[in-house]
Coordinates of N, CA and C in Angstrom, one line a residue:
M573 N 0.8 -1.1 0.1 CA -0.3 -0.2 -0.1 C 0.8 1.3 -0.1
S574 N 0.8 2.3 -1.1 CA 0.8 3.1 -0.4 C 1.2 4.1 0.6
N575 N 2.3 4.6 1.0 CA 2.7 5.4 2.0 C 2.5 6.8 1.6
Y576 N 2.6 7.4 0.2 CA 2.8 8.6 0.2 C 1.0 9.0 0.7
L577 N 1.8 11.0 1.4 CA 0.7 11.3 1.9 C 0.8 12.7 0.5
H578 N -1.1 12.3 -0.1 CA -1.2 12.7 -1.4 C -1.5 14.3 -1.0
S579 N -2.7 15.2 0.1 CA -2.6 15.9 0.2 C -2.6 16.5 1.7
V580 N -2.4 17.8 2.7 CA -2.6 18.3 3.9 C -2.9 19.8 3.4
R581 N -4.2 19.8 3.6 CA -4.8 21.2 4.4 C -5.1 21.6 5.4
R582 N -4.6 23.2 5.8 CA -5.0 23.5 7.0 C -5.2 24.7 7.0
R583 N -7.0 24.8 7.6 CA -7.1 26.0 8.3 C -6.7 26.7 8.7
R584 N -6.2 28.3 9.0 CA -5.8 29.0 10.3 C -7.1 29.8 11.2
G585 N -7.1 30.0 11.6 CA -7.8 30.9 12.7 C -8.1 30.5 14.2
K586 N -8.9 31.7 14.8 CA -9.3 31.8 15.7 C -9.9 31.0 16.5
R587 N -9.8 30.2 17.9 CA -11.1 29.5 18.3 C -12.3 30.2 18.1
P588 N -13.2 29.3 18.4 CA -14.7 30.7 17.5 C -15.0 30.6 19.5
A589 N -15.3 31.8 19.4 CA -15.8 32.8 20.1 C -16.9 31.9 20.9
H590 N -17.9 31.3 20.6 CA -18.5 30.8 21.9 C -18.1 28.7 21.9
A591 N -16.9 28.5 21.6 CA -16.5 26.9 22.0 C -15.9 26.5 23.4
P592 N -15.8 25.8 24.1 CA -15.3 26.0 25.2 C -14.3 25.6 26.0
A593 N -13.6 25.5 26.5 CA -11.5 25.3 25.7 C -11.5 23.9 27.0
G594 N -11.9 23.1 26.9 CA -12.6 22.0 27.8 C -12.1 21.4 29.1
Q595 N -12.5 20.4 29.1 CA -13.2 20.0 30.4 C -12.5 20.2 31.9
D596 N -10.7 20.0 30.5 CA -9.8 19.3 31.4 C -8.5 20.2 31.3
G597 N -9.2 21.1 30.3 CA -7.8 21.7 29.7 C -7.1 21.5 28.6
G598 N -6.7 19.9 29.2 CA -5.9 19.6 28.6 C -5.3 19.5 26.6
D599 N -5.4 18.5 26.0 CA -4.2 18.6 24.9 C -6.1 18.0 23.4
Q600 N -6.2 19.7 23.3 CA -7.1 19.2 22.6 C -7.3 19.2 21.1
R601 N -6.6 17.6 20.7 CA -6.5 17.4 19.2 C -6.8 16.1 19.1
I602 N -7.4 16.3 17.9 CA -8.5 14.8 17.8 C -8.4 14.4 15.8
A603 N -7.8 12.6 16.0 CA -7.9 12.6 14.7 C -8.4 11.9 14.1
V604 N -9.5 11.9 13.0 CA -10.8 11.5 12.8 C -10.1 10.8 11.7
I605 N -10.5 9.4 10.8 CA -10.2 8.8 10.2 C -10.8 8.2 9.7
G606 N -11.6 8.2 8.2 CA -12.7 8.2 7.9 C -14.2 10.0 7.7
L607 N -14.0 10.5 6.5 CA -14.6 11.6 6.9 C -16.0 11.3 5.7
G608 N -17.1 9.7 6.1 CA -18.4 9.9 5.7 C -18.8 10.4 6.7
R609 N -20.3 10.3 6.2 CA -21.2 10.6 7.1 C -20.8 9.8 8.8
F610 N -20.5 9.8 8.7 CA -20.3 9.4 10.5 C -19.1 10.5 10.7
G611 N -17.8 10.2 10.5 CA -17.0 10.7 10.2 C -17.1 12.5 10.6
S612 N -17.4 12.9 9.6 CA -17.5 14.1 8.9 C -18.6 15.5 10.0
S613 N -19.3 14.8 10.6 CA -20.4 14.9 11.4 C -20.1 15.1 13.2
L614 N -19.0 14.1 13.2 CA -18.4 13.9 14.7 C -17.3 14.9 14.4
A615 N -16.3 15.1 13.3 CA -15.6 16.1 13.2 C -16.0 17.6 13.5
E616 N -16.7 18.3 12.8 CA -17.2 19.4 12.5 C -17.7 19.5 13.8
E617 N -18.9 18.3 14.4 CA -19.4 19.2 15.8 C -18.0 19.2 16.8
V618 N -17.1 18.1 17.2 CA -15.9 18.5 17.3 C -14.9 20.1 17.4
M619 N -15.0 20.6 15.8 CA -14.2 22.0 15.7 C -15.8 22.4 16.3
R620 N -16.6 22.8 16.4 CA -17.2 23.5 16.8 C -17.2 23.6 18.4
R621 N -16.9 22.7 19.2 CA -16.2 23.1 20.4 C -15.0 23.1 20.4
G622 N -14.9 23.0 20.0 CA -13.3 24.2 20.1 C -12.0 23.6 20.1
W623 N -12.2 21.7 19.9 CA -11.4 21.3 19.2 C -10.1 21.2 18.4
E624 N -8.9 21.3 18.1 CA -8.4 21.2 16.6 C -8.8 19.9 16.6
V625 N -9.0 19.6 14.7 CA -9.0 18.3 13.6 C -8.6 18.1 13.1
L626 N -7.8 16.6 12.9 CA -7.0 15.8 11.3 C -8.1 15.3 11.3
G627 N -8.3 15.5 10.0 CA -9.3 15.2 9.0 C -8.5 13.7 8.4
V628 N -9.2 12.7 8.0 CA -8.0 12.1 6.7 C -9.0 10.9 6.4
D629 N -9.1 10.3 5.3 CA -10.1 10.0 4.3 C -9.2 9.9 3.4
E630 N -9.5 8.0 2.4 CA -8.2 8.0 0.5 C -9.4 9.5 -0.1
D631 N -10.9 9.4 0.3 CA -11.7 9.3 -1.4 C -11.1 11.5 -1.4
E632 N -10.4 11.6 -2.2 CA -10.0 13.1 -2.1 C -11.1 14.3 -2.3
R633 N -12.7 13.6 -3.0 CA -13.3 14.4 -2.7 C -13.8 14.6 -1.8
L634 N -14.3 13.7 -0.3 CA -15.1 13.8 0.6 C -13.5 15.4 1.2
V635 N -12.3 15.0 1.4 CA -10.9 16.1 1.9 C -11.3 16.9 2.0
Q636 N -11.8 17.1 0.3 CA -12.0 18.5 -0.7 C -13.3 19.3 0.0
R637 N -14.3 18.0 0.2 CA -15.7 18.6 0.7 C -15.8 19.3 2.6
H638 N -14.5 18.9 3.1 CA -14.9 19.2 4.5 C -13.7 19.7 5.0
S639 N -12.9 19.7 3.4 CA -11.4 20.2 4.7 C -11.6 22.0 4.7
D640 N -12.0 22.4 4.3 CA -12.8 23.8 5.0 C -13.5 24.2 6.2
A641 N -13.8 23.2 6.6 CA -14.4 23.4 8.5 C -14.0 22.6 9.0
L642 N -12.4 21.8 8.7 CA -11.8 21.6 9.7 C -10.5 21.9 9.8
T643 N -10.0 21.8 11.1 CA -8.7 22.5 11.4 C -7.5 21.8 10.3
H644 N -7.2 20.5 10.2 CA -6.5 19.9 9.0 C -6.9 17.9 8.5
A645 N -6.5 18.5 6.7 CA -7.4 17.3 6.5 C -6.5 17.3 5.5
A646 N -6.4 15.5 5.1 CA -5.2 15.6 4.3 C -6.2 13.8 4.0
V647 N -5.2 13.6 2.1 CA -5.7 12.1 1.3 C -4.9 11.7 1.8
A648 N -5.5 10.3 2.5 CA -3.7 9.7 2.5 C -5.0 8.2 2.9
D649 N -4.2 7.0 3.3 CA -4.7 5.9 3.4 C -3.9 5.2 4.6
C650 N -4.4 5.5 5.9 CA -4.4 5.2 7.0 C -3.6 3.4 7.5
T651 N -3.8 3.0 6.2 CA -3.4 1.4 6.7 C -1.9 1.3 6.8
D652 N -1.3 2.2 6.0 CA 0.0 2.2 6.2 C 0.3 2.2 7.4
V653 N 1.1 2.1 8.0 CA 1.8 3.5 9.8 C 2.7 3.5 9.0
E654 N 3.2 4.0 8.0 CA 3.6 5.3 7.6 C 3.4 6.3 7.4
V655 N 2.5 6.4 6.7 CA 1.2 6.8 6.5 C 0.6 8.0 7.8
L656 N 0.8 7.1 9.0 CA 0.7 7.8 10.0 C 1.2 7.9 10.8
R657 N 2.7 8.0 10.8 CA 3.9 8.6 11.2 C 3.4 9.8 10.5
Q658 N 4.0 10.1 9.2 CA 3.5 11.6 8.7 C 2.8 12.1 9.0
L659 N 1.8 12.0 9.3 CA 0.7 12.3 9.8 C 0.5 13.1 11.2
G660 N 1.6 12.0 11.6 CA 1.7 12.9 13.3 C 0.8 11.8 14.5
V661 N 0.0 11.3 13.9 CA -1.1 10.9 14.7 C -1.2 10.5 15.4
S662 N 0.2 9.6 15.9 CA 0.4 9.1 17.7 C 1.0 10.3 18.4
E663 N 0.7 11.4 17.9 CA 1.0 12.4 18.6 C -0.4 13.3 19.6
F664 N -1.6 12.4 18.8 CA -2.5 12.9 19.4 C -3.4 12.1 20.5
P665 N -3.6 12.8 21.6 CA -4.4 12.0 22.1 C -5.9 11.6 21.8
L666 N -6.2 12.2 21.3 CA -7.2 11.0 21.2 C -7.5 10.0 19.2
A667 N -7.8 9.7 18.8 CA -8.0 9.3 17.6 C -9.2 8.3 17.0
V668 N -10.7 8.6 16.4 CA -11.3 7.7 16.0 C -11.5 7.0 14.8
V669 N -11.7 5.8 14.5 CA -11.6 5.5 13.1 C -13.3 4.9 12.8
A670 N -12.9 6.3 11.8 CA -15.0 6.2 11.5 C -14.8 5.4 10.2
I671 N -14.3 4.8 9.5 CA -14.7 3.6 8.0 C -15.5 3.5 8.6
G672 N -16.2 3.4 7.0 CA -17.3 2.9 6.8 C -17.4 1.3 6.5
T673 N -18.0 1.3 5.5 CA -18.5 -0.5 4.6 C -17.2 -1.6 5.0
D674 N -15.5 -0.5 4.5 CA -13.7 -1.8 4.8 C -14.0 -2.2 5.9
I675 N -14.6 -3.1 6.6 CA -14.3 -4.0 8.0 C -12.6 -3.9 7.5
E676 N -12.1 -4.3 7.1 CA -10.1 -4.7 7.0 C -9.5 -3.4 6.9
A677 N -9.6 -2.8 6.7 CA -9.2 -1.2 7.1 C -9.7 -0.8 8.0
S678 N -10.9 -0.8 8.7 CA -11.1 -0.8 10.1 C -10.0 -1.0 11.4
I679 N -9.9 -2.8 10.8 CA -9.5 -3.1 11.5 C -7.2 -2.7 11.9
L680 N -7.4 -3.1 9.9 CA -6.0 -2.5 10.0 C -5.2 -1.2 10.8
V681 N -6.3 -0.4 10.6 CA -6.2 1.3 11.2 C -6.4 1.2 12.8
T682 N -6.8 0.3 13.0 CA -7.6 0.9 13.9 C -5.7 -0.4 15.5
S683 N -5.5 -0.9 14.4 CA -4.0 -2.0 14.7 C -2.6 -1.2 14.8
N684 N -2.9 0.3 14.5 CA -2.1 0.8 13.5 C -1.5 1.4 14.8
L685 N -3.0 2.3 14.6 CA -3.4 3.5 16.5 C -2.7 2.2 17.8
L686 N -3.3 1.1 17.5 CA -2.4 0.9 19.1 C -1.5 1.1 19.0
D687 N -0.9 0.1 17.9 CA 0.8 0.0 17.8 C 1.6 1.1 18.0
E688 N 1.4 2.2 17.3 CA 1.5 3.1 17.9 C 1.6 4.1 19.3
G689 N 0.6 4.0 19.9 CA 0.5 4.1 21.1 C -0.8 5.6 21.4
V690 N -1.8 5.6 20.5 CA -2.7 6.0 21.0 C -3.4 6.1 21.5
P691 N -3.2 7.5 23.0 CA -3.6 6.8 24.1 C -5.2 6.6 24.4
T692 N -6.2 7.2 23.7 CA -7.7 6.8 23.9 C -7.4 6.2 21.5
I693 N -8.4 5.7 22.0 CA -8.8 5.3 20.4 C -10.7 4.8 20.4
W694 N -11.7 5.7 20.0 CA -12.5 4.9 19.6 C -12.9 4.3 17.9
A695 N -13.6 3.6 17.9 CA -13.7 3.1 16.4 C -15.6 2.6 16.0
K696 N -16.2 3.1 15.2 CA -17.5 3.1 14.3 C -17.0 1.1 13.8
A697 N -17.8 0.2 14.3 CA -18.5 -0.7 13.8 C -19.4 -1.3 13.2
I698 N -19.9 -1.9 12.0 CA -20.9 -1.9 11.4 C -22.1 -3.1 11.4
S699 N -21.1 -4.0 12.8 CA -22.5 -5.3 12.6 C -21.4 -5.7 14.4
R700 N -22.2 -6.3 15.5 CA -21.4 -6.7 16.7 C -20.1 -7.5 16.4
Q701 N -20.5 -8.2 15.0 CA -19.2 -9.4 14.6 C -18.0 -8.3 15.1
H702 N -18.0 -6.7 14.1 CA -16.6 -6.5 13.6 C -15.9 -5.1 14.8
G703 N -17.7 -4.9 16.2 CA -17.1 -4.4 16.7 C -16.9 -5.5 18.2
R704 N -17.0 -7.2 18.1 CA -16.0 -7.9 18.8 C -15.2 -7.6 18.4
I705 N -14.0 -8.1 17.4 CA -13.2 -7.8 16.8 C -12.0 -6.4 17.2
L706 N -13.0 -5.3 16.8 CA -12.6 -3.8 17.2 C -12.4 -4.4 19.1
E707 N -12.5 -4.8 19.3 CA -12.7 -5.3 20.8 C -11.6 -5.0 21.7
R708 N -11.4 -6.7 21.0 CA -10.5 -7.8 21.2 C -9.1 -7.4 20.4
L709 N -8.8 -6.5 19.7 CA -7.7 -5.7 19.1 C -7.2 -4.8 20.1
G710 N -7.9 -4.3 20.8 CA -7.8 -3.3 22.2 C -8.2 -1.7 21.8
A711 N -10.0 -1.7 21.1 CA -10.0 -0.2 21.2 C -11.0 -0.3 22.0
H712 N -10.3 0.7 22.4 CA -10.5 1.7 23.9 C -12.6 1.9 23.8
H713 N -13.0 2.0 23.1 CA -14.4 2.8 22.6 C -14.9 2.2 21.5
V714 N -16.2 1.3 21.5 CA -16.3 1.2 20.4 C -17.7 1.2 20.1
V715 N -18.2 2.2 18.7 CA -19.6 2.3 18.9 C -20.3 1.2 17.5
L716 N -22.0 1.6 17.9 CA -22.8 0.6 16.6 C -23.7 1.7 16.2
P717 N -23.4 3.0 15.7 CA -24.2 4.1 15.2 C -25.3 3.7 15.0
E718 N -25.1 3.1 14.1 CA -26.7 2.7 13.0 C -27.1 1.5 13.5
H719 N -26.7 0.5 14.5 CA -27.5 -0.5 15.5 C -28.5 0.6 16.6
E720 N -27.8 1.2 17.1 CA -28.1 2.0 18.4 C -29.2 2.9 18.0
M721 N -28.6 2.9 17.0 CA -30.4 4.3 16.6 C -31.2 3.2 16.1
G722 N -31.4 2.1 15.2 CA -32.2 1.8 15.1 C -33.0 1.1 16.6
E723 N -31.9 0.4 17.3 CA -32.6 0.5 18.7 C -33.2 1.5 18.9
R724 N -33.1 2.7 19.3 CA -33.8 3.8 19.6 C -35.1 4.4 19.1
V725 N -35.2 4.3 17.9 CA -36.7 4.8 17.1 C -37.1 3.7 17.6
A726 N -37.1 2.2 16.9 CA -37.7 1.2 17.7 C -38.5 1.6 18.7
H727 N -37.7 1.5 20.4 CA -39.0 2.3 21.0 C -39.5 3.7 21.3
L728 N -39.5 4.6 20.4 CA -40.0 5.5 19.7 C -41.6 5.7 19.4
V729 N -40.9 4.5 18.5 CA -42.3 5.3 17.0 C -43.3 3.7 17.9
T730 N -43.0 2.8 18.9 CA -44.2 1.4 19.1 C -43.9 1.6 20.7
G731 N -44.4 3.1 21.1 CA -44.4 3.2 22.6 C -45.0 4.8 22.5
R732 N -45.1 5.1 23.8 CA -45.4 6.8 23.7 C -43.8 7.7 24.5
M733 N -42.4 7.1 24.6 CA -41.7 7.7 24.7 C -41.4 8.8 23.8
L734 N -40.4 9.6 24.1 CA -40.6 10.9 23.7 C -39.2 11.0 22.5
D735 N -38.2 10.1 24.0 CA -37.2 10.3 24.0 C -36.0 8.7 24.1
F736 N -35.2 8.3 23.7 CA -35.1 7.0 24.7 C -33.7 6.7 24.2
I737 N -32.6 6.8 25.5 CA -31.1 6.5 25.3 C -31.1 5.5 26.5
E738 N -30.2 4.6 25.6 CA -30.2 2.9 26.8 C -28.4 3.0 27.0
F739 N -27.8 2.2 28.1 CA -26.5 2.2 28.5 C -26.5 0.5 28.2
D740 N -24.9 -0.2 28.6 CA -25.0 -0.8 28.6 C -25.3 -2.4 28.8
D741 N -25.6 -1.1 31.1 CA -25.8 -2.1 32.1 C -27.1 -1.7 32.1
D742 N -28.0 -2.0 30.9 CA -29.4 -2.8 31.3 C -30.0 -1.3 32.5
Y743 N -29.3 -0.2 31.5 CA -29.6 1.2 32.4 C -30.7 1.9 31.2
A744 N -31.7 2.5 31.8 CA -31.9 3.4 30.5 C -32.5 4.6 30.6
L745 N -32.5 6.0 30.2 CA -32.9 7.8 30.2 C -33.9 7.8 29.4
V746 N -35.6 8.5 29.8 CA -36.3 8.6 28.8 C -36.9 9.7 28.8
K747 N -37.5 10.3 28.1 CA -38.4 11.3 28.4 C -40.0 11.3 27.7
T748 N -40.8 11.1 28.5 CA -41.8 10.8 28.4 C -43.0 11.6 29.1
V749 N -44.0 11.6 28.3 CA -45.6 12.6 28.8 C -45.5 11.7 30.1
A750 N -45.9 12.6 31.3 CA -46.4 11.6 33.0 C -47.9 11.4 32.3
P751 N -47.4 9.8 33.0 CA -48.6 9.3 33.3 C -49.7 9.6 34.1
Q752 N -51.2 9.0 34.4 CA -51.4 9.6 35.1 C -51.1 9.3 36.6
V753 N -50.3 7.9 36.8 CA -50.5 7.7 38.1 C -49.3 8.9 38.8
A754 N -48.9 9.2 38.7 CA -47.5 10.4 38.8 C -48.2 11.5 38.6
T755 N -49.6 11.7 38.6 CA -49.7 13.4 38.9 C -50.5 13.4 40.1
G756 N -50.5 14.7 40.4 CA -51.6 15.9 41.7 C -51.4 15.6 42.8
V757 N -50.0 15.1 43.2 CA -49.5 14.2 44.3 C -48.2 14.7 44.2
P758 N -47.4 14.7 45.0 CA -45.6 14.9 45.2 C -45.7 13.9 45.0
L759 N -44.2 14.5 44.5 CA -43.6 12.8 44.3 C -42.9 11.6 45.5
G760 N -43.2 13.0 45.9 CA -42.6 11.2 47.7 C -43.9 10.6 48.8
V761 N -44.9 11.5 47.8 CA -46.3 10.8 48.1 C -46.8 9.9 46.7
S762 N -46.6 9.8 45.8 CA -47.1 8.9 44.9 C -45.4 7.1 44.6
A763 N -44.4 8.5 45.4 CA -44.0 6.5 45.7 C -43.4 5.9 44.6
V764 N -42.7 6.9 42.8 CA -43.4 6.6 41.7 C -42.2 5.8 41.5
R765 N -40.6 5.7 42.6 CA -39.4 4.8 43.0 C -39.2 3.8 43.6
S766 N -40.1 3.8 44.6 CA -40.8 2.7 45.2 C -41.8 1.2 44.6
K767 N -42.5 1.5 43.9 CA -43.7 1.4 42.9 C -43.7 1.2 41.9
H768 N -42.7 1.2 40.6 CA -42.7 0.6 39.4 C -41.0 1.9 39.3
G769 N -40.2 1.5 40.6 CA -38.9 0.8 40.1 C -37.6 1.9 39.2
V770 N -38.7 3.4 39.0 CA -38.0 4.2 38.3 C -37.9 5.7 38.9
T771 N -37.1 6.1 38.7 CA -36.6 8.1 39.0 C -37.2 8.9 37.9
I772 N -37.7 9.9 38.4 CA -38.0 10.8 38.1 C -37.3 12.4 37.7
V773 N -35.8 12.2 37.2 CA -35.4 13.5 37.6 C -35.2 14.4 36.6
G774 N -36.5 14.7 35.8 CA -36.4 16.5 35.9 C -37.6 16.3 35.4
I775 N -38.5 17.5 35.5 CA -39.6 17.9 34.7 C -39.7 18.6 34.0
K776 N -40.8 19.2 32.6 CA -40.2 20.2 32.0 C -42.5 20.5 31.5
R777 N -42.6 21.6 32.1 CA -43.7 21.9 32.1 C -44.0 22.9 30.5
P778 N -45.4 22.9 30.0 CA -45.5 23.7 28.8 C -44.6 25.2 28.6
G779 N -44.1 25.9 28.1 CA -43.9 26.9 27.7 C -43.0 27.1 29.1
R780 N -42.4 26.2 29.9 CA -41.5 26.6 30.3 C -40.1 25.5 30.4
D781 N -39.1 25.9 30.8 CA -37.5 25.6 30.9 C -37.8 24.2 31.8
F782 N -36.5 22.7 31.4 CA -36.8 21.6 32.5 C -35.8 21.6 33.6
T783 N -36.4 21.8 34.3 CA -35.7 21.8 36.0 C -35.7 20.5 37.0
Y784 N -34.8 20.6 37.8 CA -34.8 19.2 38.6 C -36.1 18.6 39.5
A785 N -36.0 17.5 39.5 CA -37.5 17.0 40.7 C -37.1 16.3 41.5
D786 N -38.0 16.7 42.9 CA -37.7 16.2 44.2 C -39.0 15.7 44.5
A787 N -38.0 15.3 45.7 CA -39.6 14.8 46.8 C -41.0 15.5 46.7
E788 N -40.1 17.5 46.8 CA -42.3 18.2 47.2 C -42.4 18.1 45.3
T789 N -41.8 17.3 44.5 CA -42.2 18.0 43.7 C -43.5 17.3 42.9
V790 N -45.0 18.0 42.7 CA -45.9 17.4 42.0 C -45.5 17.6 40.7
V791 N -46.3 16.3 40.3 CA -46.5 16.0 38.6 C -48.2 16.2 38.3
E792 N -48.0 17.2 37.6 CA -49.1 18.1 37.0 C -49.3 17.1 34.6
S793 N -50.7 17.1 34.6 CA -51.2 16.1 33.8 C -50.3 16.9 32.3
G794 N -50.1 16.2 31.5 CA -49.4 17.6 29.8 C -47.9 18.1 30.9
D795 N -47.4 17.5 31.7 CA -46.0 17.6 32.1 C -45.1 16.5 31.7
V796 N -43.6 16.9 30.7 CA -42.7 16.2 30.3 C -41.4 15.6 31.3
L797 N -41.6 14.7 31.7 CA -40.4 13.8 32.9 C -39.1 13.4 32.3
I798 N -37.8 13.5 32.8 CA -37.2 12.9 32.8 C -36.9 11.2 33.6
V799 N -36.8 10.2 33.5 CA -36.9 9.0 33.7 C -36.1 8.7 33.8
T800 N -34.8 7.6 34.9 CA -34.0 7.0 34.6 C -34.6 5.4 35.5
G801 N -33.6 4.7 35.0 CA -34.1 3.1 36.1 C -33.5 2.4 34.5
R802 N -33.8 0.9 35.5 CA -33.7 -0.5 34.2 C -34.7 -0.1 33.4
T803 N -33.6 -0.8 32.5 CA -34.8 -0.7 30.8 C -36.2 -1.3 31.1
A804 N -36.0 -2.1 31.4 CA -37.6 -2.9 31.7 C -39.0 -1.9 32.5
A805 N -38.0 -1.6 33.3 CA -39.0 -0.6 34.3 C -39.3 1.0 33.8
V806 N -38.4 1.4 32.9 CA -38.3 3.0 32.5 C -39.3 2.6 31.3
E807 N -39.5 1.4 29.9 CA -40.1 0.8 29.4 C -42.2 1.0 29.8
A808 N -41.7 -0.1 30.7 CA -43.2 0.1 31.8 C -44.3 1.2 32.2
F809 N -43.3 2.1 32.5 CA -43.3 3.4 33.7 C -43.7 4.4 32.7
A810 N -43.1 4.2 31.2 CA -44.3 4.8 30.0 C -44.9 4.9 29.0
E811 N -45.5 3.2 29.7 CA -46.7 2.9 28.4 C -47.8 3.1 29.6
L812 N -47.7 3.8 30.8 CA -48.5 3.9 32.4 C -49.8 4.4 31.6
D813 N -51.4 4.7 31.4 CA -51.7 5.5 31.7 C -52.1 6.8 32.4

């Protein structure tokens, strides 16, 4: 495979005034390898947050399309470890392998990043099997965006939830309209947690902002709630009348 770095483009300018300096004030550089829909969206959002982004793809058209939005953009084949070295990717604290359908390239690039000692590697997988391979290689975080989005939308279209996020340990966070069983009395009296196994952590009245909920909060009909708990419990609670 060619180790020739075809092009590098830099966008110079100040950090956006609205962008945060970072949670820990540390090294805010990230390399995003693969500039398809997932990779480019991620790269541009990270840029918006004030990070320095190196975007890399083999497809020159993709690099040209996104180069103006990124700090650095390169047309390169990162399955070749020498290319990674030329790009200086090993000096970045964080890298994302966002390669689309080419599983072999995804695995090779992830392996190269690990060999180069990149401290934190996120990798996109297109199937559970692909994800398991990436995990066994040593990728620190593996995401399956299409699968996870499919699960999320399935919950929304088949129930009364307004939003749904599930975590790895069978724990979920949902946004839902308040069921009748939780309305009219303070949460401490309705005993939602002991009766239904969920915790109401936030509440939004029509025309108002979200606010924290506590034992004295009285839920009214039409309120939107943020509810947490085991996945089965929050699913059941969201279906109550």
